[in-house]
Tab-separated table of N, CA and C in Angstrom:
chain	number	residue	atom	x	y	z
A	930	UNK	N	15.750	5.063	-66.191
A	930	UNK	CA	15.504	3.952	-65.052
A	930	UNK	C	17.347	3.949	-65.020
A	931	UNK	N	18.031	4.151	-66.700
A	931	UNK	CA	19.756	4.080	-66.805
A	931	UNK	C	20.118	4.837	-66.308
A	932	UNK	N	19.458	6.074	-65.896
A	932	UNK	CA	20.323	7.440	-65.130
A	932	UNK	C	20.508	7.089	-64.238
A	933	UNK	N	19.299	6.970	-63.420
A	933	UNK	CA	19.035	6.220	-62.139
A	933	UNK	C	20.650	5.216	-61.652
A	934	UNK	N	20.276	4.213	-62.737
A	934	UNK	CA	21.656	2.914	-62.693
A	934	UNK	C	23.163	3.377	-62.319
A	935	UNK	N	22.989	4.690	-63.570
A	935	UNK	CA	24.493	5.035	-64.328
A	935	UNK	C	24.614	6.355	-62.364
A	936	UNK	N	24.010	6.939	-62.072
A	936	UNK	CA	24.358	7.779	-61.163
A	936	UNK	C	24.406	6.884	-59.892
A	937	UNK	N	23.744	6.123	-59.217
A	937	UNK	CA	24.012	4.706	-58.547
A	937	UNK	C	25.716	4.379	-58.523
A	938	UNK	N	25.706	3.721	-59.488
A	938	UNK	CA	27.121	3.496	-60.453
A	938	UNK	C	28.309	4.110	-59.554
A	939	UNK	N	28.049	5.068	-60.153
A	939	UNK	CA	29.098	6.542	-60.075
A	939	UNK	C	29.499	7.003	-58.462
A	940	UNK	N	27.741	6.803	-57.571
A	940	UNK	CA	28.265	6.928	-55.985
A	940	UNK	C	29.107	5.743	-54.988
A	941	UNK	N	29.075	4.939	-55.528
A	941	UNK	CA	29.619	3.390	-55.334
A	941	UNK	C	30.997	3.866	-55.276
A	942	UNK	N	31.196	3.561	-56.907
A	942	UNK	CA	32.632	3.897	-57.533
A	942	UNK	C	33.591	5.015	-56.231
A	943	UNK	N	32.724	6.203	-56.457
A	943	UNK	CA	32.891	7.349	-55.444
A	943	UNK	C	33.177	7.056	-53.913
A	944	UNK	N	32.303	6.694	-53.119
A	944	UNK	CA	32.788	5.684	-52.209
A	944	UNK	C	33.182	4.680	-51.576
A	945	UNK	N	33.644	4.048	-52.663
A	945	UNK	CA	35.063	3.336	-52.790
A	945	UNK	C	36.524	3.859	-52.605
A	946	UNK	N	36.422	4.488	-53.330
A	946	UNK	CA	37.781	5.535	-53.830
A	946	UNK	C	38.253	6.381	-52.581
A	947	UNK	N	37.031	6.513	-51.953
A	947	UNK	CA	37.364	7.864	-51.269
A	947	UNK	C	37.639	6.892	-49.540
A	948	UNK	N	36.866	6.009	-49.219
A	948	UNK	CA	37.299	5.194	-48.694
A	948	UNK	C	38.425	4.504	-48.333
A	949	UNK	N	39.283	4.092	-49.412
A	949	UNK	CA	40.202	3.137	-49.558
A	949	UNK	C	41.681	4.354	-49.807
A	950	UNK	N	40.869	5.805	-49.987
A	950	UNK	CA	41.941	6.784	-49.488
A	950	UNK	C	42.517	7.202	-48.484
A	951	UNK	N	41.022	6.825	-47.226
A	951	UNK	CA	41.159	7.148	-46.044
A	951	UNK	C	41.937	5.723	-45.345
A	952	UNK	N	41.450	5.198	-45.624
A	952	UNK	CA	42.353	3.536	-44.931
A	952	UNK	C	43.599	3.803	-45.529
A	953	UNK	N	44.348	4.383	-46.702
A	953	UNK	CA	45.563	4.966	-47.045
A	953	UNK	C	46.103	5.523	-46.113
A	954	UNK	N	45.623	6.967	-45.973
A	954	UNK	CA	46.093	8.123	-45.171
A	954	UNK	C	46.171	7.807	-43.469
A	955	UNK	N	44.833	7.295	-43.114
A	955	UNK	CA	45.176	6.722	-41.850
A	955	UNK	C	46.518	5.575	-40.858
A	956	UNK	N	46.825	4.795	-42.721
A	956	UNK	CA	47.798	3.915	-41.820
A	956	UNK	C	49.239	4.681	-42.392
A	957	UNK	N	49.077	5.540	-42.979
A	957	UNK	CA	50.661	6.332	-42.486
A	957	UNK	C	51.008	7.231	-41.870
A	958	UNK	N	49.666	7.953	-41.586
A	958	UNK	CA	49.708	9.411	-40.644
A	958	UNK	C	50.503	8.462	-39.348
A	959	UNK	N	51.095	9.461	-38.739
A	959	UNK	CA	52.512	8.996	-37.708
A	959	UNK	C	53.265	7.993	-37.433
A	960	UNK	N	53.282	7.234	-39.127
A	960	UNK	CA	54.900	6.935	-39.168
A	960	UNK	C	55.773	6.894	-39.539
A	961	UNK	N	56.545	6.829	-38.225
A	961	UNK	CA	57.826	7.372	-38.704
A	961	UNK	C	58.575	6.624	-39.483
A	962	UNK	N	59.493	7.448	-40.387
A	962	UNK	CA	60.533	7.009	-41.289
A	962	UNK	C	61.519	7.906	-41.869
A	963	UNK	N	62.093	7.400	-42.899
A	963	UNK	CA	63.122	7.982	-43.267
A	963	UNK	C	62.796	8.895	-44.354
A	964	UNK	N	63.512	10.354	-44.833
A	964	UNK	CA	62.864	10.794	-45.676
A	964	UNK	C	64.221	11.437	-46.468
A	965	UNK	N	64.781	10.955	-47.789
A	965	UNK	CA	65.456	10.952	-48.479
A	965	UNK	C	66.107	12.681	-48.459
A	966	UNK	N	64.403	13.000	-48.494
A	966	UNK	CA	64.794	15.004	-48.350
A	966	UNK	C	65.774	15.459	-46.811
A	967	UNK	N	65.414	14.345	-45.916
A	967	UNK	CA	65.943	15.291	-44.825
A	967	UNK	C	67.734	14.961	-44.818
A	968	UNK	N	68.212	13.861	-46.111
A	968	UNK	CA	69.428	13.930	-45.946
A	968	UNK	C	70.486	15.150	-45.206
A	969	UNK	N	71.013	15.584	-44.688
A	969	UNK	CA	72.372	16.671	-44.741
A	969	UNK	C	71.005	17.825	-44.073
A	970	UNK	N	69.914	18.002	-43.079
A	970	UNK	CA	69.217	18.742	-42.359
A	970	UNK	C	69.891	18.899	-41.242
A	971	UNK	N	69.750	19.755	-40.630
A	971	UNK	CA	70.470	19.319	-38.994
A	971	UNK	C	70.081	21.128	-38.759
A	972	UNK	N	69.564	20.988	-37.377
A	972	UNK	CA	69.213	21.885	-36.752
A	972	UNK	C	69.649	22.270	-35.344
A	973	UNK	N	70.663	23.777	-34.854
A	973	UNK	CA	71.193	23.929	-33.410
A	973	UNK	C	70.262	24.085	-32.594
A	974	UNK	N	71.120	24.408	-31.541
A	974	UNK	CA	70.072	24.868	-30.249
A	974	UNK	C	69.890	26.401	-30.833
A	975	UNK	N	70.316	26.849	-31.206
A	975	UNK	CA	69.593	28.814	-31.720
A	975	UNK	C	68.089	28.592	-32.658
A	976	UNK	N	68.449	27.603	-33.293
A	976	UNK	CA	67.568	27.246	-35.005
A	976	UNK	C	65.751	27.108	-33.260
A	977	UNK	N	66.364	25.741	-32.402
A	977	UNK	CA	65.510	25.281	-31.899
A	977	UNK	C	64.664	26.376	-30.381
A	978	UNK	N	65.676	27.147	-30.113
A	978	UNK	CA	65.164	27.845	-28.935
A	978	UNK	C	65.429	27.315	-27.700
A	979	UNK	N	65.966	26.061	-27.881
A	979	UNK	CA	66.588	25.290	-26.951
A	979	UNK	C	67.670	24.408	-27.107
A	980	UNK	N	68.574	23.686	-26.276
A	980	UNK	CA	69.229	23.156	-26.186
A	980	UNK	C	68.929	21.366	-26.612
A	981	UNK	N	70.102	20.878	-27.424
A	981	UNK	CA	69.627	19.712	-27.723
A	981	UNK	C	69.848	18.773	-26.413
A	982	UNK	N	69.422	17.419	-27.146
A	982	UNK	CA	69.507	16.496	-25.846
A	982	UNK	C	70.861	15.914	-25.936
A	983	UNK	N	71.757	15.214	-25.207
A	983	UNK	CA	72.244	14.724	-24.858
A	983	UNK	C	72.990	13.658	-25.542
A	984	UNK	N	71.870	12.549	-25.974
A	984	UNK	CA	71.531	11.559	-27.069
A	984	UNK	C	70.801	11.794	-28.301
A	985	UNK	N	69.639	12.654	-28.364
A	985	UNK	CA	68.570	12.695	-29.184
A	985	UNK	C	67.751	14.210	-28.876
A	986	UNK	N	67.187	14.638	-29.747
A	986	UNK	CA	66.332	15.539	-29.706
A	986	UNK	C	64.955	15.256	-30.178
A	987	UNK	N	63.920	15.072	-29.621
A	987	UNK	CA	62.460	15.132	-30.457
A	987	UNK	C	61.605	16.638	-31.201
A	988	UNK	N	62.058	17.631	-31.995
A	988	UNK	CA	61.258	18.100	-32.503
A	988	UNK	C	59.920	18.143	-32.866
A	989	UNK	N	59.004	18.560	-32.286
A	989	UNK	CA	57.733	18.973	-32.067
A	989	UNK	C	56.622	19.540	-33.163
A	990	UNK	N	56.584	20.251	-33.942
A	990	UNK	CA	56.088	21.510	-34.916
A	990	UNK	C	54.197	20.582	-34.540
A	991	UNK	N	53.873	22.167	-33.708
A	991	UNK	CA	52.296	22.091	-33.466
A	991	UNK	C	52.283	23.551	-34.407
A	992	UNK	N	50.571	22.998	-34.197
A	992	UNK	CA	49.611	24.603	-34.058
A	992	UNK	C	48.886	24.320	-33.259
A	993	UNK	N	47.737	25.932	-32.688
A	993	UNK	CA	47.273	26.521	-31.968
A	993	UNK	C	45.696	25.554	-31.658
A	994	UNK	N	45.621	25.406	-32.473
A	994	UNK	CA	43.980	24.924	-33.361
A	994	UNK	C	44.359	23.095	-33.632
A	995	UNK	N	45.560	22.551	-33.452
A	995	UNK	CA	45.873	20.935	-33.374
A	995	UNK	C	45.544	19.913	-32.440
A	996	UNK	N	44.264	19.254	-32.081
A	996	UNK	CA	44.261	18.099	-31.417
A	996	UNK	C	44.952	17.356	-31.295
A	997	UNK	N	45.169	16.279	-32.205
A	997	UNK	CA	46.883	15.297	-32.344
A	997	UNK	C	48.107	16.230	-31.653
A	998	UNK	N	48.430	17.390	-31.967
A	998	UNK	CA	49.506	18.088	-31.240
A	998	UNK	C	49.301	17.986	-29.215
A	999	UNK	N	48.433	18.196	-29.107
A	999	UNK	CA	48.256	17.848	-27.605
A	999	UNK	C	48.654	16.621	-26.997
A	1000	UNK	N	48.009	15.277	-27.683
A	1000	UNK	CA	48.319	14.210	-27.514
A	1000	UNK	C	49.654	13.587	-27.972
A	1001	UNK	N	50.632	14.328	-29.166
A	1001	UNK	CA	51.756	13.739	-29.568
A	1001	UNK	C	52.400	14.959	-28.633
A	1002	UNK	N	52.166	15.764	-27.609
A	1002	UNK	CA	53.182	16.151	-26.907
A	1002	UNK	C	53.151	15.478	-25.582
A	1003	UNK	N	51.980	14.801	-25.361
A	1003	UNK	CA	52.082	13.990	-24.102
A	1003	UNK	C	52.933	12.761	-24.212
A	1004	UNK	N	53.178	12.435	-25.723
A	1004	UNK	CA	54.046	11.045	-25.699
A	1004	UNK	C	55.238	11.342	-25.975
A	1005	UNK	N	55.376	11.752	-26.333
A	1005	UNK	CA	57.057	12.599	-26.813
A	1005	UNK	C	57.283	13.170	-25.224
A	1006	UNK	N	56.264	13.903	-24.722
A	1006	UNK	CA	57.395	14.107	-23.462
A	1006	UNK	C	57.462	13.086	-22.055
A	1007	UNK	N	56.554	12.033	-22.433
A	1007	UNK	CA	56.789	10.939	-21.823
A	1007	UNK	C	57.884	9.940	-21.850
A	1008	UNK	N	58.108	10.072	-23.347
A	1008	UNK	CA	59.531	8.699	-23.935
A	1008	UNK	C	60.908	10.164	-23.550
A	1009	UNK	N	60.701	11.128	-24.004
A	1009	UNK	CA	62.181	11.836	-22.980
A	1009	UNK	C	61.870	11.822	-21.646
A	1010	UNK	N	61.360	11.465	-21.040
A	1010	UNK	CA	60.964	11.876	-19.231
A	1010	UNK	C	61.687	9.616	-19.176
A	1011	UNK	N	61.533	8.905	-20.123
A	1011	UNK	CA	62.007	7.962	-19.915
A	1011	UNK	C	63.345	7.405	-20.564
A	1012	UNK	N	63.327	7.732	-21.458
A	1012	UNK	CA	64.785	7.634	-22.018
A	1012	UNK	C	66.250	8.400	-21.632
A	1013	UNK	N	67.290	7.991	-20.890
A	1013	UNK	CA	67.969	9.040	-20.540
A	1013	UNK	C	68.367	9.421	-21.627
A	1014	UNK	N	69.050	11.313	-21.315
A	1014	UNK	CA	69.801	11.922	-22.937
A	1014	UNK	C	68.771	12.366	-23.323
A	1015	UNK	N	67.554	12.128	-23.334
A	1015	UNK	CA	66.880	12.735	-24.930
A	1015	UNK	C	65.834	13.857	-23.943
A	1016	UNK	N	65.823	14.678	-25.005
A	1016	UNK	CA	65.020	16.025	-25.076
A	1016	UNK	C	63.646	15.966	-25.611
A	1017	UNK	N	62.420	16.981	-25.288
A	1017	UNK	CA	61.873	16.957	-26.033
A	1017	UNK	C	61.503	18.888	-26.538
A	1018	UNK	N	61.153	19.025	-27.572
A	1018	UNK	CA	61.196	20.319	-28.175
A	1018	UNK	C	60.141	21.040	-29.152
A	1019	UNK	N	59.271	21.796	-28.467
A	1019	UNK	CA	57.921	22.002	-29.632
A	1019	UNK	C	58.002	22.940	-29.403
A	1020	UNK	N	58.160	22.909	-31.135
A	1020	UNK	CA	58.015	24.505	-31.938
A	1020	UNK	C	56.646	24.907	-33.070
A	1021	UNK	N	56.301	26.050	-32.725
A	1021	UNK	CA	55.374	26.888	-33.208
A	1021	UNK	C	55.173	26.934	-34.645
A	1022	UNK	N	54.416	26.145	-35.240
A	1022	UNK	CA	55.079	26.188	-36.580
A	1022	UNK	C	54.430	27.692	-37.640
A	1023	UNK	N	53.183	28.137	-36.297
A	1023	UNK	CA	53.486	29.454	-37.185
A	1023	UNK	C	53.532	30.707	-37.036
A	1024	UNK	N	54.814	30.653	-35.767
A	1024	UNK	CA	55.826	31.876	-35.466
A	1024	UNK	C	56.894	31.170	-36.201
A	1025	UNK	N	57.223	29.865	-36.927
A	1025	UNK	CA	59.021	29.980	-37.370
A	1025	UNK	C	58.262	29.420	-38.359
A	1026	UNK	N	58.075	30.122	-39.296
A	1026	UNK	CA	57.721	29.860	-40.936
A	1026	UNK	C	58.665	29.249	-41.576
A	1027	UNK	N	59.763	29.870	-41.609
A	1027	UNK	CA	61.086	30.346	-41.936
A	1027	UNK	C	61.637	29.068	-41.969
A	1028	UNK	N	61.622	28.338	-40.779
A	1028	UNK	CA	62.278	26.768	-40.240
A	1028	UNK	C	61.195	25.579	-40.957
A	1029	UNK	N	59.833	26.369	-41.321
A	1029	UNK	CA	59.060	25.069	-41.576
A	1029	UNK	C	58.712	25.054	-43.028
A	1030	UNK	N	59.400	26.033	-43.711
A	1030	UNK	CA	59.327	26.157	-45.019
A	1030	UNK	C	61.066	25.219	-45.120
A	1031	UNK	N	61.804	25.414	-44.674
A	1031	UNK	CA	63.302	24.857	-44.797
A	1031	UNK	C	63.054	23.355	-44.231
A	1032	UNK	N	62.775	22.913	-43.813
A	1032	UNK	CA	62.312	21.651	-43.199
A	1032	UNK	C	61.365	20.616	-43.941
A	1033	UNK	N	60.060	21.447	-44.619
A	1033	UNK	CA	59.424	20.877	-45.384
A	1033	UNK	C	58.079	20.048	-44.995
A	1034	UNK	N	57.715	20.656	-43.807
A	1034	UNK	CA	56.729	20.835	-42.684
A	1034	UNK	C	55.263	21.020	-43.480
A	1035	UNK	N	54.330	20.062	-43.696
A	1035	UNK	CA	53.556	20.366	-44.055
A	1035	UNK	C	52.012	19.698	-43.522
A	1036	UNK	N	52.159	19.667	-42.589
A	1036	UNK	CA	50.671	19.405	-41.934
A	1036	UNK	C	51.894	19.387	-40.245
A	1037	UNK	N	50.819	19.793	-38.518
A	1037	UNK	CA	50.780	19.401	-37.647
A	1037	UNK	C	50.139	18.169	-37.298
A	1038	UNK	N	50.414	17.649	-36.236
A	1038	UNK	CA	51.467	17.698	-36.213
A	1038	UNK	C	53.176	16.530	-36.721
A	1039	UNK	N	54.386	17.362	-37.342
A	1039	UNK	CA	55.030	16.820	-37.699
A	1039	UNK	C	56.628	16.540	-36.434
A	1040	UNK	N	56.871	14.965	-36.254
A	1040	UNK	CA	58.117	14.974	-35.156
A	1040	UNK	C	58.990	14.852	-35.819
A	1041	UNK	N	60.135	15.365	-35.256
A	1041	UNK	CA	61.263	15.409	-36.069
A	1041	UNK	C	61.983	14.512	-34.781
A	1042	UNK	N	63.212	13.518	-35.098
A	1042	UNK	CA	64.099	12.893	-34.592
A	1042	UNK	C	65.631	13.402	-34.220
A	1043	UNK	N	66.019	13.841	-33.784
A	1043	UNK	CA	67.688	14.303	-34.194
A	1043	UNK	C	68.629	13.316	-34.083
A	1044	UNK	N	69.329	12.872	-34.116
A	1044	UNK	CA	70.515	12.655	-33.465
A	1044	UNK	C	71.245	13.449	-32.309
A	1045	UNK	N	72.705	13.043	-31.879
A	1045	UNK	CA	73.418	14.418	-30.771
A	1045	UNK	C	73.441	14.999	-31.284
A	1046	UNK	N	74.352	15.462	-32.504
A	1046	UNK	CA	74.847	16.442	-33.755
A	1046	UNK	C	73.861	17.585	-34.650
A	1047	UNK	N	72.395	17.157	-34.005
A	1047	UNK	CA	71.152	17.501	-34.538
A	1047	UNK	C	70.417	17.092	-35.915
A	1048	UNK	N	71.187	16.533	-36.735
A	1048	UNK	CA	70.809	15.627	-38.122
A	1048	UNK	C	69.559	14.954	-38.087
A	1049	UNK	N	68.977	15.636	-38.894
A	1049	UNK	CA	67.619	14.717	-38.814
A	1049	UNK	C	67.894	13.518	-39.665
A	1050	UNK	N	67.192	12.690	-38.353
A	1050	UNK	CA	67.388	11.302	-39.060
A	1050	UNK	C	66.100	10.011	-39.249
A	1051	UNK	N	65.186	10.648	-38.830
A	1051	UNK	CA	63.526	10.066	-38.750
A	1051	UNK	C	62.487	11.583	-38.732
A	1052	UNK	N	61.133	10.712	-39.255
A	1052	UNK	CA	60.084	12.044	-39.289
A	1052	UNK	C	58.590	11.022	-39.511
A	1053	UNK	N	58.170	12.048	-38.774
A	1053	UNK	CA	56.640	11.144	-38.406
A	1053	UNK	C	55.533	12.087	-38.874
A	1054	UNK	N	54.793	12.238	-39.328
A	1054	UNK	CA	54.164	13.509	-39.628
A	1054	UNK	C	52.599	12.768	-39.240
A	1055	UNK	N	51.911	13.349	-38.382
A	1055	UNK	CA	50.307	12.627	-37.575
A	1055	UNK	C	50.844	12.327	-36.637
A	1056	UNK	N	50.017	11.757	-35.406
A	1056	UNK	CA	50.521	11.518	-34.552
A	1056	UNK	C	50.950	10.492	-34.071
A	1057	UNK	N	52.833	10.270	-34.351
A	1057	UNK	CA	53.213	9.266	-33.777
A	1057	UNK	C	52.854	8.165	-32.454
A	1058	UNK	N	52.717	6.834	-32.497
A	1058	UNK	CA	52.724	5.824	-31.367
A	1058	UNK	C	54.250	5.304	-30.615
A	1059	UNK	N	53.510	5.846	-29.043
A	1059	UNK	CA	54.924	5.735	-28.205
A	1059	UNK	C	56.186	4.910	-28.370
A	1060	UNK	N	55.491	3.245	-29.449
A	1060	UNK	CA	56.622	2.302	-29.326
A	1060	UNK	C	57.718	3.116	-30.853
A	1061	UNK	N	56.801	3.690	-31.738
A	1061	UNK	CA	57.776	3.793	-32.833
A	1061	UNK	C	58.748	5.100	-32.799
A	1062	UNK	N	58.080	6.069	-31.521
A	1062	UNK	CA	59.024	6.698	-31.574
A	1062	UNK	C	60.292	6.270	-30.353
A	1063	UNK	N	60.255	5.745	-29.863
A	1063	UNK	CA	61.313	4.676	-28.877
A	1063	UNK	C	62.091	3.810	-29.625
A	1064	UNK	N	61.205	3.018	-30.585
A	1064	UNK	CA	62.137	2.782	-31.762
A	1064	UNK	C	63.019	3.734	-33.348
A	1065	UNK	N	62.634	4.523	-32.984
A	1065	UNK	CA	63.612	5.530	-33.708
A	1065	UNK	C	64.862	6.216	-33.262
A	1066	UNK	N	64.011	6.424	-31.940
A	1066	UNK	CA	65.453	7.022	-30.835
A	1066	UNK	C	66.597	5.333	-31.026
A	1067	UNK	N	65.907	4.273	-31.634
A	1067	UNK	CA	67.021	3.585	-30.956
A	1067	UNK	C	68.382	3.793	-32.346
A	1068	UNK	N	67.951	3.991	-33.387
A	1068	UNK	CA	68.464	4.315	-34.886
A	1068	UNK	C	69.151	5.808	-34.470
A	1069	UNK	N	68.895	6.324	-33.699
A	1069	UNK	CA	69.107	7.832	-33.374
A	1069	UNK	C	70.148	8.035	-32.602
A	1070	UNK	N	70.692	7.133	-31.811
A	1070	UNK	CA	71.641	7.401	-30.488
A	1070	UNK	C	72.723	6.452	-30.930
């Protein structure tokens, strides 16, 4: 009987820990934030394969089988269409591994917000909300 109770307690503790971790990950996913490791990182048109936006550029790193990448593409495309001088560039992470390594891209989608000079000013890992992207652009321009 004591072994059954011990097993039950272990299961409850593991479930509680897994649930707490899941909630934390969900809250952090898609949040646009500044990372100290991005200081001084810069991208140019040659690396992106497209021209930088006049005021800012939204760079999306995607992969072929990433469902949130499609939704992120839609959100960033809408924002770029509404905010003048903002460009949206999507990069296939698998085809640009050197850039992925240099920029510490660990999962897709990852969105980098670049200022007019190509400096990384914000980063979001996971699917960002439209309002968060617009707020991040406010600091980039």
